[in-house]
């Protein structure tokens, strides 16, 4: 499976890298869920992240001086 | 020339204390970008600084967004599942005592880790050599805290109960040990 979105101008943040980065965070959240639900929850979380990926890649970033002036 | 830099730091003192900017400048390459942009305020230097900052900003925003997303999504999902089971009760579910799903070791009435003594379990799990050496240099108490926290998955409150210390001191030693580990690994 290849996940590619058109507007990725920060190469580092493609879907797989993000999932790797958040692997342990997801696992930690799974511990709170009942045993039978963990697999489903993990999948749901990953789908959710994928859905939000486009939104995240369109975040408006201020430049350094813009941020200072804010 | 250094006057300009000093001036800049004085004028923007408040803004530079902002955690986002502070962490951005902690990276020495970013700090150098800022210095060059101040010394030679050419278009290119400023653009470089802007670019680096944008990247940092985006990274921070994405990470915070996703970790919140995961956290709250897990909670919502849990609620949804609970609601579903509340409404669709299986008669077999009503006798949990006789079936007894494995509930983990942390039952509250009988505290499992009471009388815990650190015997090096955490060290057995480490596969990175530099981390292993760094861990061995930590005092016993700190490594015990790390073991309880990351291996046994207890929270500060529970660790405090096991080691019979205050929560604040656990938190302090935990942070201190992480800082020390970072230093030791960087030296290697």
mmCIF file of C-alpha atoms in Angstrom:
data_model
loop_
_atom_site.group_PDB
_atom_site.id
_atom_site.type_symbol
_atom_site.label_atom_id
_atom_site.label_comp_id
_atom_site.label_asym_id
_atom_site.label_seq_id
_atom_site.Cartn_x
_atom_site.Cartn_y
_atom_site.Cartn_z
ATOM 1 C CA UNK A 1 0.000 0.000 0.000
ATOM 2 C CA UNK A 2 1.323 3.425 -0.886
ATOM 3 C CA UNK A 3 -0.153 6.465 0.775
ATOM 4 C CA UNK A 4 0.626 9.619 -1.112
ATOM 5 C CA UNK A 5 -1.041 12.948 -0.917
ATOM 6 C CA UNK A 6 -0.613 15.655 -3.464
ATOM 7 C CA UNK A 7 0.254 18.529 -1.173
ATOM 8 C CA UNK A 8 3.117 17.177 0.861
ATOM 9 C CA UNK A 9 5.639 19.911 0.961
ATOM 10 C CA UNK A 10 7.221 18.686 4.139
ATOM 11 C CA UNK A 11 8.611 15.378 2.997
ATOM 12 C CA UNK A 12 9.261 14.229 6.563
ATOM 13 C CA UNK A 13 5.609 14.080 7.383
ATOM 14 C CA UNK A 14 4.222 11.396 5.221
ATOM 15 C CA UNK A 15 1.825 8.902 6.650
ATOM 16 C CA UNK A 16 4.236 6.097 7.468
ATOM 17 C CA UNK A 17 6.760 8.312 9.216
ATOM 18 C CA UNK A 18 3.996 9.775 11.307
ATOM 19 C CA UNK A 19 2.747 6.355 12.300
ATOM 20 C CA UNK A 20 6.255 5.311 13.250
ATOM 21 C CA UNK A 21 6.647 8.428 15.320
ATOM 22 C CA UNK A 22 3.397 7.796 17.161
ATOM 23 C CA UNK A 23 3.692 4.057 17.455
ATOM 24 C CA UNK A 24 4.289 4.058 21.204
ATOM 25 C CA UNK A 25 1.739 6.742 21.879
ATOM 26 C CA UNK A 26 -0.894 4.658 20.165
ATOM 27 C CA UNK A 27 0.169 1.540 22.036
ATOM 28 C CA UNK A 28 -0.085 3.399 25.304
ATOM 29 C CA UNK A 29 -3.630 4.514 24.552
ATOM 30 C CA UNK A 30 -4.561 0.972 23.657
ATOM 31 C CA UNK A 31 -3.683 -0.184 27.135
ATOM 32 C CA UNK A 32 -6.650 1.733 28.486
ATOM 33 C CA UNK A 33 -9.062 -0.067 26.180
ATOM 34 C CA UNK A 34 -10.475 -3.496 26.954
ATOM 35 C CA UNK A 35 -8.492 -6.350 25.523
ATOM 36 C CA UNK A 36 -10.982 -7.339 22.845
ATOM 37 C CA UNK A 37 -11.225 -3.831 21.425
ATOM 38 C CA UNK A 38 -7.572 -2.994 21.042
ATOM 39 C CA UNK A 39 -7.066 -4.092 17.485
ATOM 40 C CA UNK A 40 -10.132 -2.248 16.276
ATOM 41 C CA UNK A 41 -9.164 0.878 18.131
ATOM 42 C CA UNK A 42 -5.664 0.839 16.709
ATOM 43 C CA UNK A 43 -7.037 0.628 13.221
ATOM 44 C CA UNK A 44 -9.563 3.364 13.848
ATOM 45 C CA UNK A 45 -6.862 5.674 15.171
ATOM 46 C CA UNK A 46 -4.704 5.077 12.137
ATOM 47 C CA UNK A 47 -7.584 5.761 9.804
ATOM 48 C CA UNK A 48 -8.346 8.944 11.687
ATOM 49 C CA UNK A 49 -4.764 10.143 11.365
ATOM 50 C CA UNK A 50 -4.859 9.413 7.670
ATOM 51 C CA UNK A 51 -8.037 11.418 7.311
ATOM 52 C CA UNK A 52 -6.487 14.387 9.060
ATOM 53 C CA UNK A 53 -3.266 14.272 7.082
ATOM 54 C CA UNK A 54 -4.371 16.663 4.354
ATOM 55 C CA UNK A 55 -5.636 19.117 6.896
ATOM 56 C CA UNK A 56 -2.345 19.000 8.757
ATOM 57 C CA UNK A 57 -0.286 19.547 5.673
ATOM 58 C CA UNK A 58 -2.155 22.729 4.940
ATOM 59 C CA UNK A 59 -1.394 24.363 8.269
ATOM 60 C CA UNK A 60 -0.494 27.983 7.822
ATOM 61 C CA UNK A 61 3.022 28.532 9.172
ATOM 62 C CA UNK A 62 4.202 32.003 10.060
ATOM 63 C CA UNK A 63 7.811 32.923 9.340
ATOM 64 C CA UNK A 64 10.204 33.716 12.143
ATOM 65 C CA UNK A 65 9.751 37.479 12.082
ATOM 66 C CA UNK A 66 6.025 37.216 11.569
ATOM 67 C CA UNK A 67 5.856 35.093 14.700
ATOM 68 C CA UNK A 68 7.905 37.585 16.661
ATOM 69 C CA UNK A 69 5.588 40.413 15.631
ATOM 70 C CA UNK A 70 2.445 38.563 16.645
ATOM 71 C CA UNK B 1 27.818 44.178 15.044
ATOM 72 C CA UNK B 2 27.328 42.405 18.342
ATOM 73 C CA UNK B 3 25.408 45.489 19.478
ATOM 74 C CA UNK B 4 22.721 44.698 16.972
ATOM 75 C CA UNK B 5 22.460 41.176 18.242
ATOM 76 C CA UNK B 6 22.291 42.291 21.838
ATOM 77 C CA UNK B 7 19.698 44.823 20.897
ATOM 78 C CA UNK B 8 17.621 42.227 19.161
ATOM 79 C CA UNK B 9 17.731 39.911 22.149
ATOM 80 C CA UNK B 10 16.806 42.736 24.499
ATOM 81 C CA UNK B 11 13.921 43.976 22.384
ATOM 82 C CA UNK B 12 12.432 40.542 21.908
ATOM 83 C CA UNK B 13 13.183 39.150 25.325
ATOM 84 C CA UNK B 14 9.593 38.267 26.076
ATOM 85 C CA UNK B 15 8.965 36.623 22.741
ATOM 86 C CA UNK B 16 12.193 34.667 22.897
ATOM 87 C CA UNK B 17 10.999 33.096 26.131
ATOM 88 C CA UNK B 18 8.095 31.605 24.266
ATOM 89 C CA UNK B 19 8.613 27.806 24.412
ATOM 90 C CA UNK B 20 8.150 27.417 20.674
ATOM 91 C CA UNK B 21 10.956 29.844 19.904
ATOM 92 C CA UNK B 22 13.115 28.695 22.786
ATOM 93 C CA UNK B 23 13.087 25.127 21.538
ATOM 94 C CA UNK B 24 13.650 26.316 18.004
ATOM 95 C CA UNK B 25 16.796 28.182 19.040
ATOM 96 C CA UNK B 26 18.021 25.319 21.196
ATOM 97 C CA UNK B 27 19.005 23.599 17.977
ATOM 98 C CA UNK B 28 22.447 25.045 17.266
ATOM 99 C CA UNK B 29 21.953 25.090 13.490
ATOM 100 C CA UNK B 30 18.838 27.223 13.936
ATOM 101 C CA UNK B 31 20.622 29.506 16.354
ATOM 102 C CA UNK B 32 23.403 30.023 13.834
ATOM 103 C CA UNK B 33 20.818 30.845 11.184
ATOM 104 C CA UNK B 34 19.431 33.541 13.441
ATOM 105 C CA UNK B 35 22.884 34.955 14.128
ATOM 106 C CA UNK B 36 23.798 35.108 10.455
ATOM 107 C CA UNK B 37 20.450 36.675 9.644
ATOM 108 C CA UNK B 38 21.117 39.345 12.261
ATOM 109 C CA UNK B 39 24.694 39.996 11.233
ATOM 110 C CA UNK B 40 23.995 40.091 7.534
ATOM 111 C CA UNK B 41 20.299 40.795 7.118
ATOM 112 C CA UNK B 42 20.160 39.802 3.475
ATOM 113 C CA UNK B 43 17.071 38.404 1.847
ATOM 114 C CA UNK B 44 18.575 34.980 1.548
ATOM 115 C CA UNK B 45 19.627 34.667 5.163
ATOM 116 C CA UNK B 46 16.241 35.781 6.392
ATOM 117 C CA UNK B 47 14.510 33.396 4.031
ATOM 118 C CA UNK B 48 16.635 30.550 5.354
ATOM 119 C CA UNK B 49 15.690 31.437 8.905
ATOM 120 C CA UNK B 50 12.035 31.698 7.956
ATOM 121 C CA UNK B 51 12.137 28.350 6.234
ATOM 122 C CA UNK B 52 13.730 26.616 9.202
ATOM 123 C CA UNK B 53 11.247 28.195 11.552
ATOM 124 C CA UNK B 54 8.306 27.204 9.407
ATOM 125 C CA UNK B 55 9.483 23.643 9.419
ATOM 126 C CA UNK B 56 9.896 23.658 13.175
ATOM 127 C CA UNK B 57 6.512 25.314 13.684
ATOM 128 C CA UNK B 58 4.772 22.805 11.509
ATOM 129 C CA UNK B 59 6.452 19.894 13.204
ATOM 130 C CA UNK B 60 5.389 21.108 16.629
ATOM 131 C CA UNK B 61 1.831 21.760 15.528
ATOM 132 C CA UNK B 62 1.454 18.404 13.839
ATOM 133 C CA UNK B 63 2.871 16.498 16.751
ATOM 134 C CA UNK B 64 0.700 18.231 19.290
ATOM 135 C CA UNK B 65 -2.370 17.889 17.091
ATOM 136 C CA UNK B 66 -1.914 14.199 16.499
ATOM 137 C CA UNK B 67 -1.076 13.302 20.053
ATOM 138 C CA UNK B 68 -4.218 15.084 21.197
ATOM 139 C CA UNK B 69 -6.168 13.391 18.448
ATOM 140 C CA UNK B 70 -5.000 9.959 19.515
ATOM 141 C CA UNK B 71 -5.666 10.660 23.170
ATOM 142 C CA UNK B 72 -9.191 11.958 22.787
ATOM 143 C CA UNK B 73 -10.107 9.563 20.051
ATOM 144 C CA UNK B 74 -9.184 6.656 22.292
ATOM 145 C CA UNK B 75 -11.365 8.066 25.053
ATOM 146 C CA UNK B 76 -14.294 8.607 22.706
ATOM 147 C CA UNK B 77 -13.933 5.153 21.286
ATOM 148 C CA UNK B 78 -13.942 3.676 24.745
ATOM 149 C CA UNK B 79 -17.128 5.521 25.606
ATOM 150 C CA UNK B 80 -18.754 4.346 22.428
ATOM 151 C CA UNK B 81 -17.851 0.743 23.088
ATOM 152 C CA UNK B 82 -19.045 0.925 26.681
ATOM 153 C CA UNK B 83 -22.337 2.386 25.575
ATOM 154 C CA UNK B 84 -22.738 -0.353 23.028
ATOM 155 C CA UNK B 85 -22.166 -3.080 25.601
ATOM 156 C CA UNK B 86 -24.454 -1.407 28.086
ATOM 157 C CA UNK B 87 -27.256 -1.493 25.577
ATOM 158 C CA UNK B 88 -26.534 -4.952 24.222
ATOM 159 C CA UNK B 89 -25.975 -7.093 27.227
ATOM 160 C CA UNK B 90 -25.089 -10.705 26.685
ATOM 161 C CA UNK B 91 -26.316 -12.894 29.478
ATOM 162 C CA UNK B 92 -22.933 -14.543 29.603
ATOM 163 C CA UNK B 93 -21.374 -11.163 30.441
ATOM 164 C CA UNK B 94 -23.321 -10.910 33.662
ATOM 165 C CA UNK B 95 -21.221 -13.528 35.453
ATOM 166 C CA UNK B 96 -17.770 -12.056 35.281
ATOM 167 C CA UNK B 97 -16.601 -13.790 38.464
ATOM 168 C CA UNK B 98 -16.963 -17.268 37.108
ATOM 169 C CA UNK B 99 -15.272 -16.493 33.800
ATOM 170 C CA UNK B 100 -12.867 -13.775 34.820
ATOM 171 C CA UNK B 101 -11.045 -12.014 32.049
ATOM 172 C CA UNK B 102 -7.441 -11.185 32.739
ATOM 173 C CA UNK B 103 -7.569 -7.699 34.180
ATOM 174 C CA UNK B 104 -3.887 -6.866 34.525
ATOM 175 C CA UNK B 105 -1.772 -6.895 37.620
ATOM 176 C CA UNK B 106 -2.851 -3.584 39.040
ATOM 177 C CA UNK B 107 -5.874 -4.342 41.173
ATOM 178 C CA UNK B 108 -6.429 -1.636 43.698
ATOM 179 C CA UNK B 109 -7.512 -3.492 46.799
ATOM 180 C CA UNK B 110 -4.389 -5.622 46.913
ATOM 181 C CA UNK B 111 -1.514 -3.612 45.633
ATOM 182 C CA UNK B 112 0.584 -5.918 43.530
ATOM 183 C CA UNK B 113 3.938 -4.144 43.605
ATOM 184 C CA UNK B 114 4.072 -3.682 47.375
ATOM 185 C CA UNK B 115 7.518 -4.656 48.622
ATOM 186 C CA UNK B 116 9.067 -4.205 45.199
ATOM 187 C CA UNK B 117 12.811 -4.367 44.959
ATOM 188 C CA UNK B 118 14.751 -3.490 41.839
ATOM 189 C CA UNK B 119 16.673 -6.471 40.480
ATOM 190 C CA UNK B 120 17.780 -5.216 37.086
ATOM 191 C CA UNK B 121 14.732 -6.220 35.032
ATOM 192 C CA UNK B 122 14.876 -3.011 33.066
ATOM 193 C CA UNK B 123 18.474 -3.615 32.043
ATOM 194 C CA UNK B 124 17.501 -6.953 30.527
ATOM 195 C CA UNK B 125 15.113 -5.240 28.176
ATOM 196 C CA UNK B 126 17.550 -2.698 26.790
ATOM 197 C CA UNK B 127 19.102 -3.558 23.465
ATOM 198 C CA UNK B 128 20.956 -0.315 22.725
ATOM 199 C CA UNK B 129 24.486 -0.416 24.041
ATOM 200 C CA UNK B 130 24.866 3.279 24.807
ATOM 201 C CA UNK B 131 21.562 3.293 26.664
ATOM 202 C CA UNK B 132 22.535 0.205 28.611
ATOM 203 C CA UNK B 133 25.832 1.753 29.729
ATOM 204 C CA UNK B 134 24.091 4.992 30.613
ATOM 205 C CA UNK B 135 21.472 3.170 32.662
ATOM 206 C CA UNK B 136 24.138 1.357 34.620
ATOM 207 C CA UNK B 137 25.616 4.663 35.711
ATOM 208 C CA UNK B 138 22.361 5.868 37.264
ATOM 209 C CA UNK B 139 21.831 5.579 41.011
ATOM 210 C CA UNK B 140 19.725 2.659 42.119
ATOM 211 C CA UNK B 141 16.741 4.714 43.112
ATOM 212 C CA UNK B 142 16.452 6.468 39.787
ATOM 213 C CA UNK B 143 16.706 3.289 37.809
ATOM 214 C CA UNK B 144 14.074 1.716 40.031
ATOM 215 C CA UNK B 145 11.760 4.594 39.216
ATOM 216 C CA UNK B 146 12.414 4.165 35.504
ATOM 217 C CA UNK B 147 11.756 0.455 35.812
ATOM 218 C CA UNK B 148 8.452 0.977 37.592
ATOM 219 C CA UNK B 149 7.391 3.680 35.202
ATOM 220 C CA UNK B 150 8.297 2.207 31.830
ATOM 221 C CA UNK B 151 8.518 -1.500 32.473
ATOM 222 C CA UNK B 152 5.721 -1.999 34.977
ATOM 223 C CA UNK B 153 3.724 0.912 33.599
ATOM 224 C CA UNK B 154 2.811 2.524 36.914
ATOM 225 C CA UNK B 155 2.080 6.222 37.274
ATOM 226 C CA UNK B 156 3.827 8.613 39.647
ATOM 227 C CA UNK B 157 1.265 8.136 42.364
ATOM 228 C CA UNK B 158 1.627 4.399 42.373
ATOM 229 C CA UNK B 159 5.413 4.596 42.244
ATOM 230 C CA UNK B 160 5.340 6.906 45.239
ATOM 231 C CA UNK B 161 3.303 4.304 47.069
ATOM 232 C CA UNK B 162 5.681 1.485 46.184
ATOM 233 C CA UNK B 163 8.851 3.323 47.111
ATOM 234 C CA UNK B 164 7.190 5.055 50.077
ATOM 235 C CA UNK B 165 8.149 8.526 48.967
ATOM 236 C CA UNK B 166 6.292 11.643 48.022
ATOM 237 C CA UNK B 167 4.889 12.053 44.540
ATOM 238 C CA UNK B 168 6.879 15.234 44.044
ATOM 239 C CA UNK B 169 10.157 13.574 44.756
ATOM 240 C CA UNK B 170 9.340 10.760 42.331
ATOM 241 C CA UNK B 171 8.530 13.272 39.646
ATOM 242 C CA UNK B 172 11.738 15.151 40.371
ATOM 243 C CA UNK B 173 13.920 12.047 40.274
ATOM 244 C CA UNK B 174 12.212 10.801 37.155
ATOM 245 C CA UNK B 175 12.916 14.018 35.292
ATOM 246 C CA UNK B 176 16.423 14.152 36.637
ATOM 247 C CA UNK B 177 17.203 10.612 35.544
ATOM 248 C CA UNK B 178 15.911 11.292 32.030
ATOM 249 C CA UNK B 179 18.068 14.387 31.797
ATOM 250 C CA UNK B 180 21.076 12.457 33.046
ATOM 251 C CA UNK B 181 20.463 9.640 30.568
ATOM 252 C CA UNK B 182 20.309 12.118 27.727
ATOM 253 C CA UNK B 183 23.606 13.645 28.789
ATOM 254 C CA UNK B 184 25.317 10.290 29.134
ATOM 255 C CA UNK B 185 24.118 9.094 25.752
ATOM 256 C CA UNK B 186 25.254 12.272 24.060
ATOM 257 C CA UNK B 187 28.715 11.920 25.578
ATOM 258 C CA UNK B 188 28.986 8.427 24.107
#
